[in-house]
CSV table of C-alpha atoms in Angstrom, one decimal:
chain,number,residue,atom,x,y,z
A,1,UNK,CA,38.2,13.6,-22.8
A,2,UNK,CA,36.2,15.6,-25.3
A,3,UNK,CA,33.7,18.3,-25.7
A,4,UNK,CA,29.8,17.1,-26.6
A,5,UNK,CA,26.9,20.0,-27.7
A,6,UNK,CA,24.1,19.8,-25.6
A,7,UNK,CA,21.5,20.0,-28.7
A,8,UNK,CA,22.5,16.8,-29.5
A,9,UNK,CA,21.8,15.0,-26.5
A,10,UNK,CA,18.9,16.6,-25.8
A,11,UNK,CA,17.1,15.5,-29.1
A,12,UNK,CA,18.8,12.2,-28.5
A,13,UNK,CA,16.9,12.7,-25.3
A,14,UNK,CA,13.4,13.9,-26.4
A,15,UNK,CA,13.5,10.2,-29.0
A,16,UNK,CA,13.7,8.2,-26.2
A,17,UNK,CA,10.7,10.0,-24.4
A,18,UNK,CA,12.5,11.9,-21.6
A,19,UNK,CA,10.7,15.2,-20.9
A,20,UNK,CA,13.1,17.2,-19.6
A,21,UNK,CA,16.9,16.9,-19.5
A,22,UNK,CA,19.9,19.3,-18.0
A,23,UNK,CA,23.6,19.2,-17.2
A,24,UNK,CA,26.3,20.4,-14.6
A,25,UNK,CA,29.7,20.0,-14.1
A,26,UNK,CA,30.5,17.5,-11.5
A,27,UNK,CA,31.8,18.3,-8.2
A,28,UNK,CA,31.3,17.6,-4.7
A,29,UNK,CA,28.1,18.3,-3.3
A,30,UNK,CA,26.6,20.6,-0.9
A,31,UNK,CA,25.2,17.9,1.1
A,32,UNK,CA,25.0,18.1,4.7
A,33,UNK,CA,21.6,18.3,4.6
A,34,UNK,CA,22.3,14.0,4.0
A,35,UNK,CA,24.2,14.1,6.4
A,36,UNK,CA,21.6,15.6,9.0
A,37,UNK,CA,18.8,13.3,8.1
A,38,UNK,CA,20.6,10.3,8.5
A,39,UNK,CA,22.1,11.9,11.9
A,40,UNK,CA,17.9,12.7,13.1
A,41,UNK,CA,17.3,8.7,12.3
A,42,UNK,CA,14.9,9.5,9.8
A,43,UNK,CA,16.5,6.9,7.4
A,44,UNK,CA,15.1,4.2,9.4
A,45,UNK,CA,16.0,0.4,8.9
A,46,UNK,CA,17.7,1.6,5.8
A,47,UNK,CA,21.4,1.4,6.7
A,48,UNK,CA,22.4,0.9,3.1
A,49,UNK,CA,21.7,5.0,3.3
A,50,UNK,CA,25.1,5.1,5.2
A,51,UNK,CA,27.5,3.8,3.0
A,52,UNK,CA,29.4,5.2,0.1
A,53,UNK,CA,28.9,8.5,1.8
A,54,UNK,CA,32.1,10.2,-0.5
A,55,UNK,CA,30.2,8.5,-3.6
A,56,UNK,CA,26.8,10.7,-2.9
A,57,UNK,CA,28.9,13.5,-2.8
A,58,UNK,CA,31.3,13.5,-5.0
A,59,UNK,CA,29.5,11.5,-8.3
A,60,UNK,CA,33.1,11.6,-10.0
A,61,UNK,CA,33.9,8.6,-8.0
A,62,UNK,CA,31.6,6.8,-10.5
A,63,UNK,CA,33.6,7.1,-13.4
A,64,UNK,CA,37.4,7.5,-14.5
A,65,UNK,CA,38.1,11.3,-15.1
A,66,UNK,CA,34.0,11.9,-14.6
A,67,UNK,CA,33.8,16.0,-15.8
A,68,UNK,CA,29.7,16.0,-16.4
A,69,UNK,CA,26.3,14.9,-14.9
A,70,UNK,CA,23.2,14.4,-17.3
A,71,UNK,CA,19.8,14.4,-15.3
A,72,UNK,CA,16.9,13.1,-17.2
A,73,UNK,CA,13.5,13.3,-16.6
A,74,UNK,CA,10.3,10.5,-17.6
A,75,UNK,CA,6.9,11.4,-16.7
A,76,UNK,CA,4.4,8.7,-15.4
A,77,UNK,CA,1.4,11.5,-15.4
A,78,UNK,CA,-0.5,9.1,-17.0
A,79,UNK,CA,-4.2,7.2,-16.3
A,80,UNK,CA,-4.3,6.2,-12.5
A,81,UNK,CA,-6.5,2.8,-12.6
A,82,UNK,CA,-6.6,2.3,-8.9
A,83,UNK,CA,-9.3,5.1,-8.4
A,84,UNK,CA,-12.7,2.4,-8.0
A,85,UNK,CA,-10.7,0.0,-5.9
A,86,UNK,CA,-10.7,-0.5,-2.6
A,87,UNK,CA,-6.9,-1.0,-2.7
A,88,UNK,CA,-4.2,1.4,-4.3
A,89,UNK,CA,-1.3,0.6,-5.6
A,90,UNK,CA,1.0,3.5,-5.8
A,91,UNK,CA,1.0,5.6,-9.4
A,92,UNK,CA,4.8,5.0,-10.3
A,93,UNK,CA,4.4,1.3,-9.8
A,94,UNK,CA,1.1,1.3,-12.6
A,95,UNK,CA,3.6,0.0,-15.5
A,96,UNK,CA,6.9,-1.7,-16.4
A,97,UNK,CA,9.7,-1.4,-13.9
A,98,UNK,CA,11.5,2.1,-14.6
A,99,UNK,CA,14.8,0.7,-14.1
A,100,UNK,CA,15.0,-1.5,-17.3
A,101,UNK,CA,13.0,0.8,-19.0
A,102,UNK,CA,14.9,3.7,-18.3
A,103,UNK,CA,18.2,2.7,-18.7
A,104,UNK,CA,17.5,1.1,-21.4
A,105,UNK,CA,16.7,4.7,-23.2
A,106,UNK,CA,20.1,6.1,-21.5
A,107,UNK,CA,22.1,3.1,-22.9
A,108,UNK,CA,20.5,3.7,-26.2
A,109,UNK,CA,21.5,7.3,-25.9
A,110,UNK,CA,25.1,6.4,-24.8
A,111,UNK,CA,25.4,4.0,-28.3
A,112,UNK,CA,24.1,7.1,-30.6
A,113,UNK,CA,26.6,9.1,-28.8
A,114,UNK,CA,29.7,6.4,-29.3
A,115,UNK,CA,28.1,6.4,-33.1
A,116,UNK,CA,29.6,10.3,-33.4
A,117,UNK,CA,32.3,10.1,-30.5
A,118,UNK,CA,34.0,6.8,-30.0
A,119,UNK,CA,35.9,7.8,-26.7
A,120,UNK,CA,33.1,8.8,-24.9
A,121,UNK,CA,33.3,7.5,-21.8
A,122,UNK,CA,29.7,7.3,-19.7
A,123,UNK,CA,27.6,5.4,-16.7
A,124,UNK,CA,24.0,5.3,-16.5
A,125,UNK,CA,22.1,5.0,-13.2
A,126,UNK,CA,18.3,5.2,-12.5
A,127,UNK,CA,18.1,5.0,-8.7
A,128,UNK,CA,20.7,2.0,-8.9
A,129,UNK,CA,24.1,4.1,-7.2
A,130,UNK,CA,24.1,6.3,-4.4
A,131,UNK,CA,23.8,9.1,-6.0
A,132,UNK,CA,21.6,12.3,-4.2
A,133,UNK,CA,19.3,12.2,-7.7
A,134,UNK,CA,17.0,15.1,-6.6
A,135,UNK,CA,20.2,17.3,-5.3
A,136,UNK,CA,21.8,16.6,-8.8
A,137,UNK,CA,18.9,17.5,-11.2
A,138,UNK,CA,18.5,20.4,-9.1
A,139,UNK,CA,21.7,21.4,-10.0
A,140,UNK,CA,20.8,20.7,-13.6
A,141,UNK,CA,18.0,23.2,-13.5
A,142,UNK,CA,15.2,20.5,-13.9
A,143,UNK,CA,13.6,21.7,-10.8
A,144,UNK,CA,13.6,22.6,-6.9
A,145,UNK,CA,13.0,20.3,-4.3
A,146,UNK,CA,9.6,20.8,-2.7
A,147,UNK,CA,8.4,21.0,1.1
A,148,UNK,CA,7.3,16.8,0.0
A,149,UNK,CA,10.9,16.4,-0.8
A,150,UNK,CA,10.5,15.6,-4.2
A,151,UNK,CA,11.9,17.0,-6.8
A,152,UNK,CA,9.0,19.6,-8.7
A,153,UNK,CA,9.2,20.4,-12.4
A,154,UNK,CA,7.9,23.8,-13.6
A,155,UNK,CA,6.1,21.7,-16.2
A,156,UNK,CA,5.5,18.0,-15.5
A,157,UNK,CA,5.5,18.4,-11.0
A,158,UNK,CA,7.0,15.9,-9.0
A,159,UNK,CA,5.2,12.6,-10.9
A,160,UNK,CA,9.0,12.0,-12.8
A,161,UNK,CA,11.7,9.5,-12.9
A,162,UNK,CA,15.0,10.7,-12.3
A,163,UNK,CA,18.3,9.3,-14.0
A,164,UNK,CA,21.3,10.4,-14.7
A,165,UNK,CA,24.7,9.6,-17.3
A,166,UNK,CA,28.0,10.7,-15.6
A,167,UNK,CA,30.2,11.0,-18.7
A,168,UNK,CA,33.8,12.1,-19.1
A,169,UNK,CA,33.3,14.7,-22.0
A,170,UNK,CA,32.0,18.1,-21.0
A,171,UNK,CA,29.0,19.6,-22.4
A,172,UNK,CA,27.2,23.2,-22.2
A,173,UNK,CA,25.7,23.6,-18.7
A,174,UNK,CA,22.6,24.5,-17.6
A,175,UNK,CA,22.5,28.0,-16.4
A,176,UNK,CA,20.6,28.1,-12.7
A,177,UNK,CA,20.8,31.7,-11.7
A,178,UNK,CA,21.3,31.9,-7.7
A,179,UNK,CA,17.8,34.2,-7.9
A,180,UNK,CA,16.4,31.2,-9.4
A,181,UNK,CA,18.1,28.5,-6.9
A,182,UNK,CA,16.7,30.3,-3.8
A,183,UNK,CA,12.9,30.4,-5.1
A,184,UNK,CA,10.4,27.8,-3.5
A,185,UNK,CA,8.2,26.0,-5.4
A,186,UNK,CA,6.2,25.9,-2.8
A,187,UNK,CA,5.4,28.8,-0.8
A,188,UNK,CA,3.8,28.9,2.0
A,189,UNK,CA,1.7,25.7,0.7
A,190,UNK,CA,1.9,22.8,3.0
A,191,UNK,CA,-0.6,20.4,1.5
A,192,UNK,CA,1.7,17.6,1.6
A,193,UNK,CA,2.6,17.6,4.8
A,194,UNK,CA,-1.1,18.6,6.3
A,195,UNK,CA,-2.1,15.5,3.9
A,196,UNK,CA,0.3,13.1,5.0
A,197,UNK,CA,-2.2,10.8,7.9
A,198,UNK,CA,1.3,9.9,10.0
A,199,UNK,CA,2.9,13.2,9.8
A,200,UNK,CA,5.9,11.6,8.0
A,201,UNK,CA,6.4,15.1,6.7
A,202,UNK,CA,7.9,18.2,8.1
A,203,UNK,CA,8.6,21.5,7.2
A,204,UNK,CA,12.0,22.0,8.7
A,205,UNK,CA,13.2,18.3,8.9
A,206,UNK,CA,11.8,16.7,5.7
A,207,UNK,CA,10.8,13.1,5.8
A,208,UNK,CA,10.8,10.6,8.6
A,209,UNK,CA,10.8,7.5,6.8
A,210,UNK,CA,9.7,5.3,9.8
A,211,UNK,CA,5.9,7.9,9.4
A,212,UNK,CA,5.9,7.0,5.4
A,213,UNK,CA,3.6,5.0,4.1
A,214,UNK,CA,5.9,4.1,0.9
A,215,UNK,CA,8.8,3.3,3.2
A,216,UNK,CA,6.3,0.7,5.2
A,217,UNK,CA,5.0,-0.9,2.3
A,218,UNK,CA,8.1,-1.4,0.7
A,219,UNK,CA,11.5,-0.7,2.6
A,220,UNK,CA,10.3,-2.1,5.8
A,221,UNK,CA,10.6,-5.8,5.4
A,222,UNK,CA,8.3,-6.4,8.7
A,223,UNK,CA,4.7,-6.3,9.4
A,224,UNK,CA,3.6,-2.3,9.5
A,225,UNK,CA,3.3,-1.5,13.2
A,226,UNK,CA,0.1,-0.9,14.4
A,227,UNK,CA,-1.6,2.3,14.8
A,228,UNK,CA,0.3,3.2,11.3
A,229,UNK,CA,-2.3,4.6,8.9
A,230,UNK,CA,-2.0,3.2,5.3
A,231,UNK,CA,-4.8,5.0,3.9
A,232,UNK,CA,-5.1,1.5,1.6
A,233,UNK,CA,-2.5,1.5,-0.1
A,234,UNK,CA,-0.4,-1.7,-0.3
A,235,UNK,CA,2.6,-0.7,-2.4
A,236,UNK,CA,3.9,2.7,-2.2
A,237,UNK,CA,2.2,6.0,-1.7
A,238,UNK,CA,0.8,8.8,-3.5
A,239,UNK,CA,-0.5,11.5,-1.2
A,240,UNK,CA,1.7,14.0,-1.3
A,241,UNK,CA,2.0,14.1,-4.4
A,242,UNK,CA,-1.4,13.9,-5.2
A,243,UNK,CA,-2.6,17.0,-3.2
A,244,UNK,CA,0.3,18.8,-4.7
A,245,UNK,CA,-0.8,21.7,-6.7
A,246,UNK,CA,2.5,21.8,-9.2
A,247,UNK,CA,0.4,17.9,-10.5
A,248,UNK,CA,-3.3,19.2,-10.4
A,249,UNK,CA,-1.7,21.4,-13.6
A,250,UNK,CA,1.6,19.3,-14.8
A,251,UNK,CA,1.2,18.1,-18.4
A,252,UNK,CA,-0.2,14.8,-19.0
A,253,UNK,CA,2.4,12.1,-20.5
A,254,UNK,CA,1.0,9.7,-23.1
A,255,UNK,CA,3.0,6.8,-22.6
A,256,UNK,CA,0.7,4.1,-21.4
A,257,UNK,CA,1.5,0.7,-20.7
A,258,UNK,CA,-2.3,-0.9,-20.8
A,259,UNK,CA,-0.7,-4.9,-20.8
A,260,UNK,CA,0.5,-3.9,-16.8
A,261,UNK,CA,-2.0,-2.1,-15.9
A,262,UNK,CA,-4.5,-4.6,-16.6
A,263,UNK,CA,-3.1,-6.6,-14.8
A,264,UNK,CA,-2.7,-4.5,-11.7
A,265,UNK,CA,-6.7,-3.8,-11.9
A,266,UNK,CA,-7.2,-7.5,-12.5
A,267,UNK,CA,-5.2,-8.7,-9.1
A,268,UNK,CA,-6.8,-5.1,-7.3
A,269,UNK,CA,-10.3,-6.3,-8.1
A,270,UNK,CA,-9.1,-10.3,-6.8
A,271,UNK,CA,-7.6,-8.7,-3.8
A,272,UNK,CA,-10.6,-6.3,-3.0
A,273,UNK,CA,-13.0,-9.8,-3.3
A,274,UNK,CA,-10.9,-12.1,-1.2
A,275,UNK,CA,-8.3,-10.2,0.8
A,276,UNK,CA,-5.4,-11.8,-0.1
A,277,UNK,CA,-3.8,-12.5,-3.5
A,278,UNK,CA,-2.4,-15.9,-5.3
A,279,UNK,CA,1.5,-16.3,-5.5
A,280,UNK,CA,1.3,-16.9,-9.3
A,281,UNK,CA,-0.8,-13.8,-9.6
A,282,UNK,CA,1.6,-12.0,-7.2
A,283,UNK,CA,4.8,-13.5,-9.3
A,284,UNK,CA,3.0,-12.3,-12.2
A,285,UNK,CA,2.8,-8.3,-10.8
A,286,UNK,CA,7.0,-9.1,-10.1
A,287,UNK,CA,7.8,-9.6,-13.5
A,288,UNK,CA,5.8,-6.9,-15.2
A,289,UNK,CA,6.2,-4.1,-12.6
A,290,UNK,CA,8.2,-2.3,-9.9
A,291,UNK,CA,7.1,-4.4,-7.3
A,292,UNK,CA,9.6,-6.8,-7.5
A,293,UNK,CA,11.1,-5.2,-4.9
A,294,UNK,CA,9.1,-7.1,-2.2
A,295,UNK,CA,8.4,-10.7,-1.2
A,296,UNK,CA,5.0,-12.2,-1.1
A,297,UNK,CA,5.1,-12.4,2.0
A,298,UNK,CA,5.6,-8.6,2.7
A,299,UNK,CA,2.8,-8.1,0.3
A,300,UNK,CA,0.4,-10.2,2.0
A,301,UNK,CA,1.2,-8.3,5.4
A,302,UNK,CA,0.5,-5.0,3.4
A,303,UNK,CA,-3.0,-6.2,2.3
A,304,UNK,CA,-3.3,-7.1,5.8
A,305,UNK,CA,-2.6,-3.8,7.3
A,306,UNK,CA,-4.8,-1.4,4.6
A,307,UNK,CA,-7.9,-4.2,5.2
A,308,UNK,CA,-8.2,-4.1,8.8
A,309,UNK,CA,-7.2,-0.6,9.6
A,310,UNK,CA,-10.5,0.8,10.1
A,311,UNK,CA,-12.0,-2.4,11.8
């Protein structure tokens, strides 16, 4: 166990790219808030939301004598190039997959770190544990959770990647005044949830997964029922985030990744000609993006669903 300054990682933090990044002392969360949602259902098919239910609270559980929480931030605010196709793909999922990327730059950060302390002691995770990721960089001071249940940044809005390194030194702490932890970032603004065309949003009860259109494209491994609106996308969704005003004014990140997204608007403009999509272009889209996370299949149902919903 040992003692870290927080200047150092967060210039390790700004080489890697990250745009924001705060700290917190770990203990055991707040969190029946989870523990509601998944009561109300709203979790739909995913069940995997259930388990390791001490681990979401309690992030210690990660790590052998666990004393901090890093949460990091990564913009995507880039170029959208889905905007003249008849399909969208949504904005997150526009370049590499943010797993490998990310924790790549965390592992990095962990070896400079092991360069100047050799018993430090860390784990990275970018939406790979059960971790509550928004409730934790909350607590971090990176942001407040919005009406769209996202977490919004004062500075970059709710288009960020969240990941975190649980570590067994201490650091210095972000200071979140309780004035500050009870302010809204929203107001009494509720374009999200008047934008969302299935009402998956609420203002009391958050989201209702089975209503989301990113939870039907992706997490839902059957067809989308019928009668749910897609608004054309076909991986992910971007609505709420889209209408929200903290992104009209966030600051632009200019990290591109042109090789991916050339490809997306190459398959886009195949898939807006024919309908349907090849397997070898599809395999292709798996290796250089986030959608590897569904089967052809799945993605051909998707296309599907957005194609004939106004027929």
């Amino acid at each position: 166990m040992g003692y870290i300054p927080f200047r150092i990682i967060s210039a390790l933090a700004e080489q890697e790219g990250f745009c924001a990044v705060g700290s917190c002392r770990i203990e055991k969360a707040e969190a029946d808030f989870f523990d509601e949602w998944l009561d109300r259902g709203f979790h739909s098919s995913m069940s995997y939301m259930e388990n390791y239910k001490e681990i979401r609270k309690d992030p210690s559980l990660l790590l052998c004598g666990a004393k901090s929480l890093i949460s990091f931030l990564y913009s995507y605010n880039d170029e959208r190039i889905d905007g003249d196709f008849a399909f969208k793909i949504a904005h997150y999922a526009q370049r590499k997959d943010y797993h490998y990327v990310i924790k790549s730059k965390l592992n990095n950060i962990i070896s400079k770190l092991k360069e100047q302390y050799p018993f430090f002691e860390a784990r990275v995770f970018t939406d790979s544990a059960p971790i509550l990721e928004r409730y934790w960089a909350e607590k971090c001071g990176l942001g407040r959770i919005g009406k769209s249940t996202l977490l919004i940044n004062k500075d970059y809005g709710s288009k960020v990647f969240l990941s975190e390194i649980v570590s067994d030194f201490s650091t210095d702490y972000s200071s979140v005044s309780e004035t500050e932890k009870m302010k809204s970032p929203c107001g009494k603004c509720r374009k999200c949830i008047d934008a969302c065309p299935n009402g998956a949003l609420s203002e009391t009860l958050g989201l209702n997964a089975a209503k989301c259109i990113s939870y039907q494209t992706i997490e839902n491994k059957e067809n989308i029922p019928a009668g749910l609106k897609t608004a054309e996308y076909i991986y992910g969704c971007d609505i709420c985030t889209e209408v929200c005003p903290w992104n009209m004014k966030a600051k632009r990140t200019s990290v591109q990744d042109p090789q991916t997204k050339e490809l997306i608007k190459l398959v886009l403009s195949k898939i807006e000609q024919n309908l349907t999509v090849d397997k070898s272009d599809f395999n292709l889209l798996k290796k250089k993006s986030p959608i590897n996370r569904i089967k052809y299949g799945k993605f051909l149902s998707n296309i599907y669903s957005a194609g004939t919903e106004n027929d």
